[in-house]
Coordinates of C-alpha atoms in Angstrom, one line a residue:
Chain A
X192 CA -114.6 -62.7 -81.4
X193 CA -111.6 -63.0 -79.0
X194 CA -109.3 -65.8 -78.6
X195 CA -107.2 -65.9 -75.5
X196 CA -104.2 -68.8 -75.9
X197 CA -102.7 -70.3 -73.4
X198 CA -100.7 -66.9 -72.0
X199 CA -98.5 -66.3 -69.6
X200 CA -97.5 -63.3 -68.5
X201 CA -95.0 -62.0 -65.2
X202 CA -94.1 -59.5 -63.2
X203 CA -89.9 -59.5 -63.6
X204 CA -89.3 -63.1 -62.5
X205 CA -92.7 -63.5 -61.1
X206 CA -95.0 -65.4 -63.3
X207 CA -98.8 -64.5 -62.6
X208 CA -100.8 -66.0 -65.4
X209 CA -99.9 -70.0 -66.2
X210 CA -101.3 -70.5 -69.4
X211 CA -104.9 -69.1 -69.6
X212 CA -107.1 -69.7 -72.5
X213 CA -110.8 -68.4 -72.8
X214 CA -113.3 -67.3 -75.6
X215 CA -115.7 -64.5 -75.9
X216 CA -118.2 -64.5 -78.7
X217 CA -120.2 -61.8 -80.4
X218 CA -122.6 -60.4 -78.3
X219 CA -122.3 -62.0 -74.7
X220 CA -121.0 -61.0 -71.4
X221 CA -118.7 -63.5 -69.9
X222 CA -116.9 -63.5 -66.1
X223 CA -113.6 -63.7 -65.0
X224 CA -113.8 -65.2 -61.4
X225 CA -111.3 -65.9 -58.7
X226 CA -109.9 -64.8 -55.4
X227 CA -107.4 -61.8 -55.5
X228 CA -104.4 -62.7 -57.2
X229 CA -105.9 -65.3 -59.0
X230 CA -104.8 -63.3 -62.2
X231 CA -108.2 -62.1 -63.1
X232 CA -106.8 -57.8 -63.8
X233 CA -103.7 -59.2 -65.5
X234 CA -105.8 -61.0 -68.0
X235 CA -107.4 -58.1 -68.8
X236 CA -104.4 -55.9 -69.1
X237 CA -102.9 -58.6 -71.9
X238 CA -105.9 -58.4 -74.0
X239 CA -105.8 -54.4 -73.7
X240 CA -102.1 -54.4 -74.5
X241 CA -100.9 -52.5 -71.1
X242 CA -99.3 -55.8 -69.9
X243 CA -97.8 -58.1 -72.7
X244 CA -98.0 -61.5 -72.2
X245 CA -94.2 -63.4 -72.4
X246 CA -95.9 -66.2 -74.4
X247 CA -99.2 -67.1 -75.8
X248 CA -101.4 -65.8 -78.6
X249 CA -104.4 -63.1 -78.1
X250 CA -106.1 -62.3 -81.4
X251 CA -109.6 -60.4 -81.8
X252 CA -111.6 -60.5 -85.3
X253 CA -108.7 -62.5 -86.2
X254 CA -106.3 -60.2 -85.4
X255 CA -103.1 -60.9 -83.4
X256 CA -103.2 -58.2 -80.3
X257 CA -99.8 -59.1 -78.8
X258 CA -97.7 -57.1 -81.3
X259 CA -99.8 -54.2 -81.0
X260 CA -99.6 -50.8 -79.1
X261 CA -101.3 -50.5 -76.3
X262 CA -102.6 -47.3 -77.8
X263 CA -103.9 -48.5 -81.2
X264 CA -105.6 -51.7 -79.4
X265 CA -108.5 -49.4 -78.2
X266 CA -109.1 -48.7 -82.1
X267 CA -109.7 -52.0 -83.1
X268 CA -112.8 -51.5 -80.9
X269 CA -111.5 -52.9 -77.5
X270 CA -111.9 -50.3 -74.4
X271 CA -111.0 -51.4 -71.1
X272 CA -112.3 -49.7 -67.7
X273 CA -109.3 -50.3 -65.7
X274 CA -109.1 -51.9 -62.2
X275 CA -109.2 -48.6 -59.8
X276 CA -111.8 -46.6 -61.9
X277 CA -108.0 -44.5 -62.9
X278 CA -110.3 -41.4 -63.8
X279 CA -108.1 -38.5 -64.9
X280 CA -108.7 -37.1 -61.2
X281 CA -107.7 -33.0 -61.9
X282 CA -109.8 -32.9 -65.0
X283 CA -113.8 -32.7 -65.4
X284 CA -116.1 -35.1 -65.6
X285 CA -117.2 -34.0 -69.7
X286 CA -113.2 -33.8 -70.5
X287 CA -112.7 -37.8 -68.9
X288 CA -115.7 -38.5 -71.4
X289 CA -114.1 -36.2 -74.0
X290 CA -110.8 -38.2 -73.7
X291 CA -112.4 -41.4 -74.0
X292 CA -113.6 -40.5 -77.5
X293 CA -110.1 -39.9 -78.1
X294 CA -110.0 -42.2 -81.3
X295 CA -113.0 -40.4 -82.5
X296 CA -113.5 -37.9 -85.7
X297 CA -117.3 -37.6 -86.0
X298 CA -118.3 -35.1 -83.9
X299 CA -122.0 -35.4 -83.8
X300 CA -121.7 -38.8 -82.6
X301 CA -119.9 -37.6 -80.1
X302 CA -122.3 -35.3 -78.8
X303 CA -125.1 -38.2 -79.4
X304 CA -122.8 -40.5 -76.7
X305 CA -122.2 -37.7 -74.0
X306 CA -126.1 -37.4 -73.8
X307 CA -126.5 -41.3 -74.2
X308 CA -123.8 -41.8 -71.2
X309 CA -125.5 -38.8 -69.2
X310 CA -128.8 -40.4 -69.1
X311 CA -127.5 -44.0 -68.5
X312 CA -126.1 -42.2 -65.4
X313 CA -127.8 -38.8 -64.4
X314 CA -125.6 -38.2 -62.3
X315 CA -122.7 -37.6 -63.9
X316 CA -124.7 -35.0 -66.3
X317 CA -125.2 -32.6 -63.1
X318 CA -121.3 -33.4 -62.2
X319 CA -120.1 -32.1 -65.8
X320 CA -117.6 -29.8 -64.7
X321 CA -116.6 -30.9 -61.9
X322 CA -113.1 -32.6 -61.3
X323 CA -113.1 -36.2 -61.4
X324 CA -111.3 -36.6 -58.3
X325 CA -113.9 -34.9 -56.3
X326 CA -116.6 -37.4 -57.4
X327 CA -117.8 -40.3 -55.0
X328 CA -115.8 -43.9 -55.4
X329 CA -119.4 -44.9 -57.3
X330 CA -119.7 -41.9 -59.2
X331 CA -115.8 -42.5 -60.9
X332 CA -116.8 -45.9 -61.3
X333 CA -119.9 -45.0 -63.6
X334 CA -117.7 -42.8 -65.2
X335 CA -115.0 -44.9 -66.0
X336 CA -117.3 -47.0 -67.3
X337 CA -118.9 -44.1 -69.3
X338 CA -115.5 -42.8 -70.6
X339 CA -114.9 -46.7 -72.3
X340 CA -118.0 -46.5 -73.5
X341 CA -117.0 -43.2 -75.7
X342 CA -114.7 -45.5 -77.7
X343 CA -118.2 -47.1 -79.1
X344 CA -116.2 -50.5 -78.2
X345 CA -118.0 -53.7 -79.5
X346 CA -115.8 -55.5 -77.1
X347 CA -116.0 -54.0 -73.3
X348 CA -113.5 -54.8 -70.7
X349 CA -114.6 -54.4 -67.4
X350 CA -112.5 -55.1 -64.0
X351 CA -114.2 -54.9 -60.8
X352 CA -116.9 -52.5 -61.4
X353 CA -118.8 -53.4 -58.0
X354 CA -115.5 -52.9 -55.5
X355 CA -116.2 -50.6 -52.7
X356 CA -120.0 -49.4 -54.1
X357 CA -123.0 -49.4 -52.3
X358 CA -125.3 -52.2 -53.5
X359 CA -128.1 -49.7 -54.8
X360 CA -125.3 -48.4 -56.9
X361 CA -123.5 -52.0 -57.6
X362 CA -127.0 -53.3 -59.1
X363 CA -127.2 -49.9 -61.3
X364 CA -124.0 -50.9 -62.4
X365 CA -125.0 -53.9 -63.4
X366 CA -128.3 -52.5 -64.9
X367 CA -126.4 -50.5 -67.4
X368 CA -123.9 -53.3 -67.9
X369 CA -127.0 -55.9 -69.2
X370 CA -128.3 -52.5 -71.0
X371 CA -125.1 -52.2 -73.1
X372 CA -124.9 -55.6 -73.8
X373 CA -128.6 -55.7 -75.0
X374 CA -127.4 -53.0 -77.3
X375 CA -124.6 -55.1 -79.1
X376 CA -121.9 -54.9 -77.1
X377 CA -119.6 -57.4 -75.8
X378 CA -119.2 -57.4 -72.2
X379 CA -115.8 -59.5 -70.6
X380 CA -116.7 -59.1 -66.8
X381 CA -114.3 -59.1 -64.1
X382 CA -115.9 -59.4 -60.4
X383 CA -115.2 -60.5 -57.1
X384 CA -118.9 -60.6 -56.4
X385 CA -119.1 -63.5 -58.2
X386 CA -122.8 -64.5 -57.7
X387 CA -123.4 -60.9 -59.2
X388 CA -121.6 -61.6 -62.1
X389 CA -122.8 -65.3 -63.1
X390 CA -126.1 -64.2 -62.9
X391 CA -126.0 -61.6 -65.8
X392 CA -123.4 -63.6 -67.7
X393 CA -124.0 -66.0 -70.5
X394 CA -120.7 -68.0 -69.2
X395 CA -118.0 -67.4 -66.7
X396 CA -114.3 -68.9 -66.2
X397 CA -113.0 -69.6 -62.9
X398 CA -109.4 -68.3 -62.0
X399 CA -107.2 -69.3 -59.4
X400 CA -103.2 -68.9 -59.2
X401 CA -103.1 -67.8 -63.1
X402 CA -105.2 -70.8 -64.5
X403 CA -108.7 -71.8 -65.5
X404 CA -109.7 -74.6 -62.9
X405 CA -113.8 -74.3 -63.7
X406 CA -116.2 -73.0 -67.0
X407 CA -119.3 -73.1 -67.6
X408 CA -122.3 -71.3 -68.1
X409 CA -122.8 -68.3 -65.6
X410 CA -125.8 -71.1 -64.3
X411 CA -124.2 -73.9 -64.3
X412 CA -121.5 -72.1 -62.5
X413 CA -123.8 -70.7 -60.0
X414 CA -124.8 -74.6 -58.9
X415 CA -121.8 -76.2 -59.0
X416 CA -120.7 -77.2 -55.3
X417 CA -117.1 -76.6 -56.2
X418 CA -117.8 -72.9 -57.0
X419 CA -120.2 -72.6 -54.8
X420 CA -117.9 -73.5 -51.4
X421 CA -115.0 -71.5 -52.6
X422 CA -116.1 -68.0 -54.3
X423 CA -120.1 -67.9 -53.1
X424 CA -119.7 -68.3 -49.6
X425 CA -122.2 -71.3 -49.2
Chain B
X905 CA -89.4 6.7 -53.6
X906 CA -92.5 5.7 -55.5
X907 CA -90.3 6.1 -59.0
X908 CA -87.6 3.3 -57.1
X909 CA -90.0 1.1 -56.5
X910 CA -92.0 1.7 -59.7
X911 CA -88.7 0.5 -61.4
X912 CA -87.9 -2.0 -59.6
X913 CA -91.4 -3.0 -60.7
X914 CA -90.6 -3.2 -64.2
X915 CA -87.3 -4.5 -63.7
X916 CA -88.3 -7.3 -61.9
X917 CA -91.5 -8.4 -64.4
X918 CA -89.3 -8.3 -67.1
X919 CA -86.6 -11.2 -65.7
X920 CA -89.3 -12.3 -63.5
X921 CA -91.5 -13.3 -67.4
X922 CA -87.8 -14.6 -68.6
X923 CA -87.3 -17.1 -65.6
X924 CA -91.1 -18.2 -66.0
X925 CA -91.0 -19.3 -69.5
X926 CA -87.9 -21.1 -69.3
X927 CA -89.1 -22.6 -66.3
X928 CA -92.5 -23.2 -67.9
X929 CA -90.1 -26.0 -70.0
X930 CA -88.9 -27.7 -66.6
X931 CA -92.4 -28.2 -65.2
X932 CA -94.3 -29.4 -67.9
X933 CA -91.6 -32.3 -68.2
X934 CA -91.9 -32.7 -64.6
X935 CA -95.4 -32.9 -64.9
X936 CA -95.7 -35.7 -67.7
X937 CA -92.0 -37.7 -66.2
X938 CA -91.7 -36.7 -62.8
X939 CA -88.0 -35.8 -64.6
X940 CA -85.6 -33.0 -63.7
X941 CA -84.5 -32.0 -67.3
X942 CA -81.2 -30.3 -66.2
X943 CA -80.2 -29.7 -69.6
X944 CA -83.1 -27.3 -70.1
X945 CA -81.5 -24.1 -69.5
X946 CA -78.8 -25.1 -71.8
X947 CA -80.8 -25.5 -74.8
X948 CA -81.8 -22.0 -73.6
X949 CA -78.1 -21.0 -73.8
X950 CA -77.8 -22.5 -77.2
X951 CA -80.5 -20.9 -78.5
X952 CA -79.4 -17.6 -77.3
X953 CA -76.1 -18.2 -79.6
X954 CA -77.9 -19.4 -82.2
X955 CA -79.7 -16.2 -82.3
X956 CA -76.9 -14.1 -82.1
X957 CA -75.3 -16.0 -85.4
X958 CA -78.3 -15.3 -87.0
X959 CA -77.5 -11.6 -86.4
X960 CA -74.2 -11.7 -87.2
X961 CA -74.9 -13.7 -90.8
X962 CA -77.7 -11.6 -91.8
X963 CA -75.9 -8.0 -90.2
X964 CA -79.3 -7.2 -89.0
X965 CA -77.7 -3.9 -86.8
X966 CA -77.7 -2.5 -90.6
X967 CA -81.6 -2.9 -90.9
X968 CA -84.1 -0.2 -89.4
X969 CA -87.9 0.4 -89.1
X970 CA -90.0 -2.6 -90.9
X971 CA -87.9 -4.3 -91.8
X972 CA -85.8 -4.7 -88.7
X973 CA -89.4 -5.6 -87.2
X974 CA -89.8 -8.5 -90.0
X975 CA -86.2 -9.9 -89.3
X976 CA -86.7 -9.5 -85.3
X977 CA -90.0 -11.6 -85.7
X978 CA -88.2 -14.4 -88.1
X979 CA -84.9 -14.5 -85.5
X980 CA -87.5 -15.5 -82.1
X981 CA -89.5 -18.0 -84.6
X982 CA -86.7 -19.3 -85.6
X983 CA -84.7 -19.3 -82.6
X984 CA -88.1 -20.9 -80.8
X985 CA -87.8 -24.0 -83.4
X986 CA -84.1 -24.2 -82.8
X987 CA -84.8 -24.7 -78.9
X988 CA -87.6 -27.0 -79.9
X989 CA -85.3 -29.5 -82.5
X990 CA -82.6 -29.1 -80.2
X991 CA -84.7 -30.1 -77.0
X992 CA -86.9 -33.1 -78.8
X993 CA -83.3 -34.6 -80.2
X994 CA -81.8 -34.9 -76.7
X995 CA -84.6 -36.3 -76.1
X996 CA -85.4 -38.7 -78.7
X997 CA -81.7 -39.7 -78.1
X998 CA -81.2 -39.8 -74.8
X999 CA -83.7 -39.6 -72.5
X1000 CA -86.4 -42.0 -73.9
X1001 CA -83.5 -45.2 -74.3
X1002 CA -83.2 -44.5 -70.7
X1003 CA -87.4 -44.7 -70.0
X1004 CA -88.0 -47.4 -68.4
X1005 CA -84.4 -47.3 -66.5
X1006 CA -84.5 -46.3 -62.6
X1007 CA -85.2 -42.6 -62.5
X1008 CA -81.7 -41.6 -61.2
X1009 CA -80.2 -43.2 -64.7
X1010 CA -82.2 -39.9 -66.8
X1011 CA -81.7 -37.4 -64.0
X1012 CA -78.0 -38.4 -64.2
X1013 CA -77.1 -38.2 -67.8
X1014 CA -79.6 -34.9 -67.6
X1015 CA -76.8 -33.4 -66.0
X1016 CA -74.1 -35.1 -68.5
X1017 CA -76.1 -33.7 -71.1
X1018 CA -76.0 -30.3 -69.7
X1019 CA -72.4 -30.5 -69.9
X1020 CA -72.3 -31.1 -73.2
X1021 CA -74.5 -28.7 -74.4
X1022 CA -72.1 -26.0 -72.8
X1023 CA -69.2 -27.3 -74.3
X1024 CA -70.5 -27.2 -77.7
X1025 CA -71.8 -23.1 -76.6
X1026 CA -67.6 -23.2 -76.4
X1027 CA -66.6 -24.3 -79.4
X1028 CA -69.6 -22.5 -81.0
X1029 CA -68.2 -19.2 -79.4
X1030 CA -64.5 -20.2 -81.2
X1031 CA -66.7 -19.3 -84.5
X1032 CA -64.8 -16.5 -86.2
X1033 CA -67.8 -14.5 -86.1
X1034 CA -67.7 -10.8 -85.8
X1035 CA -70.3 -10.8 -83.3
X1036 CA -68.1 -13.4 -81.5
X1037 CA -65.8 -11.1 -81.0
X1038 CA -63.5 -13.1 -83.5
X1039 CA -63.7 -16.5 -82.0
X1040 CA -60.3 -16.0 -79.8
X1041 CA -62.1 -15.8 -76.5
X1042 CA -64.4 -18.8 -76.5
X1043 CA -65.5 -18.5 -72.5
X1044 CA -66.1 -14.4 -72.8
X1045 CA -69.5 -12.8 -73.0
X1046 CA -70.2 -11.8 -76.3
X1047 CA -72.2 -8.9 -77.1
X1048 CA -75.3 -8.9 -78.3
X1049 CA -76.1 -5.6 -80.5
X1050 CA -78.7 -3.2 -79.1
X1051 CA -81.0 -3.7 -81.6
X1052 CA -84.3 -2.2 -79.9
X1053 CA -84.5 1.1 -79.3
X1054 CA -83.6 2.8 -75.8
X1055 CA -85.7 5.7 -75.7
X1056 CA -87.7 6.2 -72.6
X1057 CA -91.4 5.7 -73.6
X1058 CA -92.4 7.8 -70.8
X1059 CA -90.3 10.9 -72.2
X1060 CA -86.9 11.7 -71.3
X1061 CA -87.0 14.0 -68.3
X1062 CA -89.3 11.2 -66.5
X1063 CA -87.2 10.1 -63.2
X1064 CA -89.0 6.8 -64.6
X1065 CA -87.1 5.0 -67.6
X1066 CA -89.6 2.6 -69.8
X1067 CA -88.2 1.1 -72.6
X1068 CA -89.7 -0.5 -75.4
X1069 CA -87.7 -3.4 -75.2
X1070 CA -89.6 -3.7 -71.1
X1071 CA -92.9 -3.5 -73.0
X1072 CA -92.0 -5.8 -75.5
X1073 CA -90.8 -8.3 -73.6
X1074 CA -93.8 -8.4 -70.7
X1075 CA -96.2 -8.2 -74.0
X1076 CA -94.5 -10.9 -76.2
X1077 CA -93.7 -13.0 -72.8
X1078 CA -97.9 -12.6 -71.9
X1079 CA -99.0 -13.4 -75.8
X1080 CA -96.8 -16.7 -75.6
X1081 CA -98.5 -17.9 -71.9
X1082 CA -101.8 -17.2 -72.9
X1083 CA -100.9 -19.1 -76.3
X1084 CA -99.7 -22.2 -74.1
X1085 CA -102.5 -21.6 -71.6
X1086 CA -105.1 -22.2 -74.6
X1087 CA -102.9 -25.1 -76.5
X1088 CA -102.8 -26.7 -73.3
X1089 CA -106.4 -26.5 -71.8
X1090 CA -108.9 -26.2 -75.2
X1091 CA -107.1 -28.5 -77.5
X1092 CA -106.8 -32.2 -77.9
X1093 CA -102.9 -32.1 -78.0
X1094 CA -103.1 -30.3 -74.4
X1095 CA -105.7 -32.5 -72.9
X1096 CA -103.6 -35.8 -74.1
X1097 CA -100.8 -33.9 -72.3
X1098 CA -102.9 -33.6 -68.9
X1099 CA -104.3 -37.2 -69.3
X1100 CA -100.7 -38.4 -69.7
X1101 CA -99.2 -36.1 -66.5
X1102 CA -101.9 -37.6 -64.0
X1103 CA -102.0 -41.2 -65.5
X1104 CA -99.9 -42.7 -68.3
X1105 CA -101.7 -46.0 -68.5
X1106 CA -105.1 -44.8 -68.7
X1107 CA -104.1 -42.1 -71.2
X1108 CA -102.7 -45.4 -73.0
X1109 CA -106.2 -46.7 -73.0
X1110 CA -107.8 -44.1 -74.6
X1111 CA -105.5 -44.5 -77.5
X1112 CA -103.2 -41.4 -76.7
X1113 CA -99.9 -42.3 -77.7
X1114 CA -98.2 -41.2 -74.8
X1115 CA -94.2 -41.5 -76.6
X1116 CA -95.7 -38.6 -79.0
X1117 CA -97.3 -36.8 -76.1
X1118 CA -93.9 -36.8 -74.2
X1119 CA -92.3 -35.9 -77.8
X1120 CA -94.8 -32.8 -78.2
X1121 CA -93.9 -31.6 -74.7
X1122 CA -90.1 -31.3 -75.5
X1123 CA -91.2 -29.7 -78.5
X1124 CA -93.0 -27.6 -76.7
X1125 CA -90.6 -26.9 -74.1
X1126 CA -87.6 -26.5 -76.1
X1127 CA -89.6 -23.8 -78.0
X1128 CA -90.2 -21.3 -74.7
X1129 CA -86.5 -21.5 -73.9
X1130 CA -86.0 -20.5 -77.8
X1131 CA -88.1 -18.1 -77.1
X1132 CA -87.0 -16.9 -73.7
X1133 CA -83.9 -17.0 -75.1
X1134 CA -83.9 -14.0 -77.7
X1135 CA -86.1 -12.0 -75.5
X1136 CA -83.6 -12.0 -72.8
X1137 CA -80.5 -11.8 -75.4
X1138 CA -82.4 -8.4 -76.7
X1139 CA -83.0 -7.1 -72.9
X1140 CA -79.3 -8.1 -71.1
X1141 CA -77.9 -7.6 -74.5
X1142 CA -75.0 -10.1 -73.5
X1143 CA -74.7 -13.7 -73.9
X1144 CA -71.7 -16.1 -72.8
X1145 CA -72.1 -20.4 -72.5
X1146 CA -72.4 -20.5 -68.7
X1147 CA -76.0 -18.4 -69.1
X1148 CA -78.1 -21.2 -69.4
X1149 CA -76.5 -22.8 -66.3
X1150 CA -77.3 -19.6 -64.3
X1151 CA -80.3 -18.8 -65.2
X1152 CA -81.7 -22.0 -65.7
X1153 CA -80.8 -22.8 -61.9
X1154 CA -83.4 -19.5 -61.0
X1155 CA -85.8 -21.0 -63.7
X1156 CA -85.8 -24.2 -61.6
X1157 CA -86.0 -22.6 -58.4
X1158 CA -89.1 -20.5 -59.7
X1159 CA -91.2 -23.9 -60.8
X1160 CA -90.0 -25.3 -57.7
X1161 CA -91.5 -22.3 -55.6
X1162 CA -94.6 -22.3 -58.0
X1163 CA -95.1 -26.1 -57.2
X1164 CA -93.4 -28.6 -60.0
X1165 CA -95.6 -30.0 -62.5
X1166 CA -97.8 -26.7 -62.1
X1167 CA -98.0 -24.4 -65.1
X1168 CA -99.8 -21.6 -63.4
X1169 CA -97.2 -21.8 -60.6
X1170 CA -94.2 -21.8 -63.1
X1171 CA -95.5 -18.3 -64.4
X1172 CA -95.6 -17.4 -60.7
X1173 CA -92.6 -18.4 -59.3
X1174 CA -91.1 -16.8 -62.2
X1175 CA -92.6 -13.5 -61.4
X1176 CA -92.4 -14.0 -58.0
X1177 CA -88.2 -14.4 -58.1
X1178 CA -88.0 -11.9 -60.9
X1179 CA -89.5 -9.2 -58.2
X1180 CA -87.5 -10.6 -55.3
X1181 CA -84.4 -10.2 -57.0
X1182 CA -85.1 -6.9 -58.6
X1183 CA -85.9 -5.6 -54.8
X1184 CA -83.2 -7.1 -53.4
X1185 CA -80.7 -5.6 -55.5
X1186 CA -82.1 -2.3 -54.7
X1187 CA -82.7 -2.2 -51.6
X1188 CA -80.3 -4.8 -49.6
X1189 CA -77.6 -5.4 -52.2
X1190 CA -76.7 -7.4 -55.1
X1191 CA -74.1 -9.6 -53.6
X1192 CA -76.6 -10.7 -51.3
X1193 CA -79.0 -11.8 -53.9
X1194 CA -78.3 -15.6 -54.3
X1195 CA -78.7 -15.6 -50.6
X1196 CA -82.4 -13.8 -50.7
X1197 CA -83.8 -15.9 -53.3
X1198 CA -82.6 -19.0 -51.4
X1199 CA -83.5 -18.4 -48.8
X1200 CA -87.0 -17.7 -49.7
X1201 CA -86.4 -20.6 -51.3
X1202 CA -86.1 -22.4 -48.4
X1203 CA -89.1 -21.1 -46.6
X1204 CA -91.5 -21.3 -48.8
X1205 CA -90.9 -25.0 -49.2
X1206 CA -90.9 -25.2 -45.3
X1207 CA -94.5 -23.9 -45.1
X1208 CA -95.3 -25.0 -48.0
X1209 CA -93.7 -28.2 -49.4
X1210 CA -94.9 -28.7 -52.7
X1211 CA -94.8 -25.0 -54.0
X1212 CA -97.1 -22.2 -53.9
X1213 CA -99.8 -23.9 -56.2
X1214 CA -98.5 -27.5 -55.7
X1215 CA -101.2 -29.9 -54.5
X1216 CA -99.6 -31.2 -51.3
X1217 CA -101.1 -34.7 -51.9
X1218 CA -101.3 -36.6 -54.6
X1219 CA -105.4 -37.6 -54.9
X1220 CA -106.2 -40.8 -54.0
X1221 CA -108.5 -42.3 -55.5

């Protein structure tokens, strides 16, 4: 489904990402894990099309991403839940959902989604009018991950949806994440909380200093000693 | 007393609705570009003169009634797209080559640009236009003809003078806010403008193309100062290439009391220094009005740094 070639991508004269190459197919979730700065975000921003990689191919369906806007990426079904949450902070909660069906025509479908996203995560139904920005750090993150999922994506992009939440919220994250996915949608996973991650993915990559040093199946991953000493803390 | 202040009152709502839809065009720019748009109150000149050709070419002092009404109506719409053309060119050729540049490099040719636009109000008052006076004195004020009528609405004897030109201008001013107000809050246009103004990338993501979005708030923009414009060509009645530079300069000062980037606060800052002015004129003198508005100015933005309505932080998420 996507095909990530050997990319490389800086910041001015700082290269970031060496040459990374990774598949996703149809209907799994795979992990991106690695440190901080191991290139994991920037990855996600080149298949997305809000950082272009300087060399390399990306294509999705067969389609070559690189020369495409970042705004007409999203309509070839790809929605990405940024790094940050980046909720629209001064406007509601139903307008962030509204915008995220930006793409979209078919209004009754529409409506279908707000109710589907609303009982996913109930709380964000009493929160409807409310400005994002006054929401808790885990109640932005379920709505970023709400608003992506308005652009009825099949492929989901998802960096760091765990960072600063409270585990009862992390694991309803994760809940919903195995919940979409069971639905038909494609999940790429970025996490530091690795062992959270190769647990619910079919496989994982391993970053570190923009390449892939380890892959594998999230359980092969999780046993491997390598893995293990470095990014599970055994 | 109550009639002085009374008409102050009306004085000052009129130039105060003047200064806040022109400076309705600086902060919505602001607010997507974090941009000064110094050429803004030229396009506003520009449009004024633009208007008044249209005057001159179609005689429109000859008209009455109706049909003075219909041609009135065409002259704002048209001079409102003239403003808008005129403010997505510069623009489209200007500003967005220089996007990605640091932000002094737009802010800069913003002012370049502002030059320009009031040399061409020059050679555009050389026309050998009636209405220009001939053309011969390219710098002087032209006229521009009473067209409303100057009866007191309130009768004659009244120690009170309300014109209908005061009612038309507050009225027409109001229609045109509460037209943006809606544009920008119910419709998908206006919320792609707010996504883009509090996060450019994530509006990206949702497949807003934020190029357009900027594009549409020129457009936008260029359109109130067209508007502005004729209203306040009809009310002074005079217009001269330097107007833009003065009056945009108040226009800016009002979003910057208001809180930049804020379109409620544009509206009141406009008010607001429409009223100051107005009662300083009255009551302490009108050579010391620069020095009033300043220096309210000044401290407002002590006690209150970023503006009446301006958020003083940026949220953090």
């Amino acid at each position: 489904m996507l095909v990530v070639d050997n990319i490389c991508a800086a910041y001015g004269a700082i290269e970031v990402l060496h040459g990374i190459s990774l598949r996703v197919e149809q209907g799994e979730i795979v992990t991106l894990i690695g440190a901080n700065g191991a290139g994991k975000t920037t990855t996600l921003t080149c298949i997305s099309g809000l950082h272009k990689p300087k060399s390399g191919r990306v294509t999705f369906e067969g389609k070559e991403l690189v020369p495409v806007p970042c705004h007409d990426i999203v309509r070839l079904g790809i929605a990405h839940s940024p790094e940050g949450r980046r909720v629209f902070p001064r406007l509601t909660v139903a307008e962030n959902l509204e915008l995220g069906a930006y793409i979209r025509h078919d209004k009754d479908g529409i409506a279908r989604d707000y109710q589907r996203i609303y009982d996913l995560f109930p709380v964000l139904r009493e929160r409807q009018q409310q400005l994002a920005g006054t929401l808790s750090g885990g109640e932005q993150q379920m709505l970023a991950v709400g608003r992506a999922m308005m652009a009825q994506p099949r492929l989901l992009l998802l960096d760091e949806p765990s960072l600063g939440l409270a585990p009862l919220i992390v694991k309803r994250i994760f809940e919903v994440i195995l919940e979409l996915n069971r639905l038909g949608t494609t999940v790429l996973l970025v996490e530091q909380n690795a062992r959270m991650a190769l647990r619910i993915a079919h496989r994982g990559y391993v970053l570190e200093t923009g390449q892939v040093i380890a892959q594998g199946t999230g359980a092969e991953l999780l046993a491997d000693p390598k893995v293990q000493a470095a990014y599970l803390g055994e | 007393m109550f009639e002085t202040v009374a008409q102050q009152l009306i004085i000052g709502l009129t130039n105060g609705m003047v200064f806040a839809l022109v400076a309705l065009g600086y902060t919505m720019v602001y607010g997507i570009l974090e941009f000064i748009n110094f050429a803004h109150g030229d396009v506003f000149m520009l449009s004024a003169f633009f208007a008044l050709t249209l005057v001159g070419v179609i005689d429109v002092g000859q008209f009455h009634g109706p049909m003075l009404a219909v041609l009135l109506c065409g002259i704002v719409i048209a001079s409102a797209g003239f403003g808008a053309v005129v403010n997505l060119s510069i623009d489209r050729l200007v500003y967005r080559p220089l996007r990605k540049s640091p932000k002094l490099a737009p802010l800069v040719s913003a002012i370049g640009v502002s030059f320009l636009l009031q040399n061409i109000g020059l050679i555009w008052g050389a026309l050998p236009l009636a209405v220009f006076g001939g053309g011969g004195q390219p710098a002087a004020p032209k006229s521009f003809p009473q067209l409303l009528p100057s009866d007191n609405l309130l009768g004659a004897g009244s120690g009170l003078t309300l014109q209908i030109k005061d009612v038309l201008v507050i009225g027409a001013s109001l229609a045109v806010m509460t037209a943006l107000y809606l544009l920008v809050t119910r419709t998908k246009l206006g919320k792609a403008m707010r996504a883009t103004a509090q996060d450019p990338q994530a509006a990206r993501l949702m497949g807003i193309d934020t190029d357009q979005v900027v594009a549409a708030t020129f457009l936008v923009g260029g359109g109130l100062a067209g508007f502005a414009a004729v209203i306040y060509a009809l009310y002074i009645n005079t217009v001269y290439y330097q107007m833009g530079y003065q009056n945009g300069l108040y226009a800016f000062t009002a979003a910057v009391v208001g809180g930049i980037g804020n379109i409620p606060g544009a509206v009141l800052g406009g008010l607001l220094l429409g009223l100051v002015r107005a009662f300083s004129d009255q009551f302490i003198g009108a050579q010391w009005q620069p020095a009033v508005l300043f220096g309210i100015l000044i401290v407002i933005l002590v006690f209150r740094p970023a503006g009446l309505l301006g958020s003083t932080a940026r949220e953090k998420v």
